[in-house]
Tab-separated table of C-alpha atoms in Angstrom:
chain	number	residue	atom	x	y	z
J	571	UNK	CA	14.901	6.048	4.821
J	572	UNK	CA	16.699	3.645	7.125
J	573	UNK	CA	19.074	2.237	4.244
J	574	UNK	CA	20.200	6.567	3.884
J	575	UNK	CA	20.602	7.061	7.278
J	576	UNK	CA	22.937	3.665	8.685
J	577	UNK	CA	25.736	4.509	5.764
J	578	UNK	CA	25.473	8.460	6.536
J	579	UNK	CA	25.966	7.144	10.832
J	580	UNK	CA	28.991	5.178	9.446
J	581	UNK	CA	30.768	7.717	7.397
J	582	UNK	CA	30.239	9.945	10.378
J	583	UNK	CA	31.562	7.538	12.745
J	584	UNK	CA	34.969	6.825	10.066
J	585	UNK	CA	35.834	10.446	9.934
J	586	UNK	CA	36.291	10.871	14.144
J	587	UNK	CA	38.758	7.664	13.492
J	588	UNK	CA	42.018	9.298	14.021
J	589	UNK	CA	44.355	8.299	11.331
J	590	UNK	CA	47.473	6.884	10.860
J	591	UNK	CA	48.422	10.300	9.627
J	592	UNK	CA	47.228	11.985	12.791
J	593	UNK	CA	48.911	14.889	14.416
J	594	UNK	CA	51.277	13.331	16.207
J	595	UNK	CA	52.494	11.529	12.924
J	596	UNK	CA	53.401	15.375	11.660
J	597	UNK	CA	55.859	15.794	14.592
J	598	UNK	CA	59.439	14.726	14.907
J	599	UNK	CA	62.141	15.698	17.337
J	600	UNK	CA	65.216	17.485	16.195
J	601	UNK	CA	68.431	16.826	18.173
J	602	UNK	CA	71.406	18.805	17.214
J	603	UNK	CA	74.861	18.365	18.946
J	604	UNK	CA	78.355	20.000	19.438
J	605	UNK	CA	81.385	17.890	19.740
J	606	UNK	CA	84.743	19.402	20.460
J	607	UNK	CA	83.589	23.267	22.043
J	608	UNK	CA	86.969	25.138	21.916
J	609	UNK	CA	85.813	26.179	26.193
J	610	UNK	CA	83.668	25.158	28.850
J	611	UNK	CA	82.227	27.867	29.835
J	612	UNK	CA	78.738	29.521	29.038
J	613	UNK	CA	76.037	28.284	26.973
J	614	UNK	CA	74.778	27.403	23.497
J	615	UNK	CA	71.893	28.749	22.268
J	616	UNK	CA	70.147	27.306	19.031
J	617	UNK	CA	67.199	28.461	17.293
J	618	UNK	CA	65.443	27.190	14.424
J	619	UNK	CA	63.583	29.042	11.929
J	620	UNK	CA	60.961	29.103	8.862
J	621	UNK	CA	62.136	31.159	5.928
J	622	UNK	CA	60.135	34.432	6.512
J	623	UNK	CA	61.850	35.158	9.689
J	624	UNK	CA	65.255	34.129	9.058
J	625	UNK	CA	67.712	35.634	10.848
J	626	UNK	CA	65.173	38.014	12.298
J	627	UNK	CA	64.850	39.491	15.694
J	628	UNK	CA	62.308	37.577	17.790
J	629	UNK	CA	61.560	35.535	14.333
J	630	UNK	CA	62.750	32.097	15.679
J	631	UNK	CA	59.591	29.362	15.813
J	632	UNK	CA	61.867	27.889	18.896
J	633	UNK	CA	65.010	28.404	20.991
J	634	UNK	CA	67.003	26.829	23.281
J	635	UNK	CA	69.513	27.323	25.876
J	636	UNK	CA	71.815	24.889	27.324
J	637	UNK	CA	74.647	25.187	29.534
J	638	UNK	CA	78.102	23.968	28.335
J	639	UNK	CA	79.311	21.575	31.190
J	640	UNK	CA	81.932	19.479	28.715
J	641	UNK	CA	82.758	19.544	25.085
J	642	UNK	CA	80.139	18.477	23.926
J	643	UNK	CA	76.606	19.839	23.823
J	644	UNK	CA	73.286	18.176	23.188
J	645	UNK	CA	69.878	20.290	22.486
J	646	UNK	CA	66.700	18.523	21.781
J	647	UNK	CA	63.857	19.888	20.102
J	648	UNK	CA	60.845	17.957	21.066
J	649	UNK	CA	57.448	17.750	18.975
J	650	UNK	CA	58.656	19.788	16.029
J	651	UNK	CA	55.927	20.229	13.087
J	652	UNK	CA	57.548	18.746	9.575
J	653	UNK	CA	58.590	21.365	7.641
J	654	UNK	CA	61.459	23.489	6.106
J	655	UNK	CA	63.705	24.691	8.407
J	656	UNK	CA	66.972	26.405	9.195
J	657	UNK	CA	68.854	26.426	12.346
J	658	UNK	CA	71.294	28.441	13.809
J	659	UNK	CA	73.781	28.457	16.866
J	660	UNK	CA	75.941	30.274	19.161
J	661	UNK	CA	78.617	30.153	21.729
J	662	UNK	CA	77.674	32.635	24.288
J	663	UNK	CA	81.361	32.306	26.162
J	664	UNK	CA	80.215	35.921	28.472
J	665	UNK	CA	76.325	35.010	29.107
J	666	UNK	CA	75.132	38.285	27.815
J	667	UNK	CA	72.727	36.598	25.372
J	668	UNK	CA	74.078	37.873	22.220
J	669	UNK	CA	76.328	37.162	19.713
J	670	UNK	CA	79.607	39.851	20.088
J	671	UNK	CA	80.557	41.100	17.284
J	672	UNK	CA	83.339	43.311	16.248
J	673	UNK	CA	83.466	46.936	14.768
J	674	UNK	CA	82.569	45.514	11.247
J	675	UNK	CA	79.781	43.024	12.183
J	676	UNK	CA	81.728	39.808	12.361
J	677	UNK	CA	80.871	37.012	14.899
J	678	UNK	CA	83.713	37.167	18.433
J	679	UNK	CA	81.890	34.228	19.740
J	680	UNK	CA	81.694	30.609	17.521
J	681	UNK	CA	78.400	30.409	15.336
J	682	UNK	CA	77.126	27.786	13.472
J	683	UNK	CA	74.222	27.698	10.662
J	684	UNK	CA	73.205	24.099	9.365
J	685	UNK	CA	74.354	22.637	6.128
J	686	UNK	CA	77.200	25.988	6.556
J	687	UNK	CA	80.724	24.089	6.300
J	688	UNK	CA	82.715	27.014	5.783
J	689	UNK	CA	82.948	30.782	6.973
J	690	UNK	CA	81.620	33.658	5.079
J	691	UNK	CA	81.887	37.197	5.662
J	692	UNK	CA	78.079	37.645	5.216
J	693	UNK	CA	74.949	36.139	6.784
J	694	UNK	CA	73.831	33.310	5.454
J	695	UNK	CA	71.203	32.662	3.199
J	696	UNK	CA	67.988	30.527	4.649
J	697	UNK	CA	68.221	28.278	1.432
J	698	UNK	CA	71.577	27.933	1.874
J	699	UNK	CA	70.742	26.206	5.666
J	700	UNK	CA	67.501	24.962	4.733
J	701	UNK	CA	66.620	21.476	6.158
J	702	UNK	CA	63.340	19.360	5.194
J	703	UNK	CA	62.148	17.839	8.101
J	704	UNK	CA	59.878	14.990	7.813
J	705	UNK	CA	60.830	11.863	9.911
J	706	UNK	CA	60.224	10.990	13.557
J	707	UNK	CA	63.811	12.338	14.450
J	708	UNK	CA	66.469	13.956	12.760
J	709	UNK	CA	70.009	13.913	14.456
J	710	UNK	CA	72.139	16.914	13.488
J	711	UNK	CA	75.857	17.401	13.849
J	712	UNK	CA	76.926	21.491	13.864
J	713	UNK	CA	80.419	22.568	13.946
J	714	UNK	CA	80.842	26.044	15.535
J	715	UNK	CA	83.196	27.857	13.443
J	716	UNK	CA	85.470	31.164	15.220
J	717	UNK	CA	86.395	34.056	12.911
């Protein structure tokens, strides 16, 4: 009976081992930055999202606000799960928290989408954005683009 139970106690004891693959091994932080804002004035928000709620109201996972005090803008995502993401951005030049748009839907204020180089007259597609997340940190570069 004793040789049964002292391997059972060990496994027992192995699996509350945290691993090397813990939790905190899923997590990274994401740091995106602005270079070159065409004002100083307002803020930029950025939001990151999963697929299912791209682009949908309320559906960002996280958002951030920072005030633009130069031309350049840093926003740091701490403790971000790995995982597929897109991210999105916006000028807000008047602080009214939106993105103004004109009578046919286009962006007034500078916008930026990741992996998005060039402007489209549409919204953008989530795979078209898509990032896979998996390191400890990923630095990001957006360009906000003015139609």
């Amino acid at each position: 009976m004793k040789k049964i139970i002292v391997p059972v106690l060990i496994l027992a004891l192995c699996s509350f081992t945290p691993s090397p693959h813990s939790e905190n091994s899923s997590k990274g932080k994401i740091v995106v930055t602005f270079e070159n804002l065409s004002e100083i004035k307002g803020y930029v928000e950025v939001s990151l999202y999963k697929k299912k709620k791209f682009l949908k109201k309320n559906g960002a996972i996280m958002t951030k606000r920072v005030p633009v005090k130069d031309k350049t803008v840093k926003v740091v995502f701490p403790e971000v799960p790995h995982g597929t993401y897109a991210i999105t951005s916006f000028h807000d030049l008047n602080n009214n928290d939106k993105v103004d748009r004109n009578l046919l839907g286009i962006p007034r204020e500078p916008v930026a989408v990741s992996k998005m180089k060039q402007k489209v007259l549409r919204k953008p597609k989530f795979n078209e954005a898509k990032l896979n997340f998996n390191k400890p940190e990923m630095v990001l570069e957006l360009q906000f683009m003015e139609y």
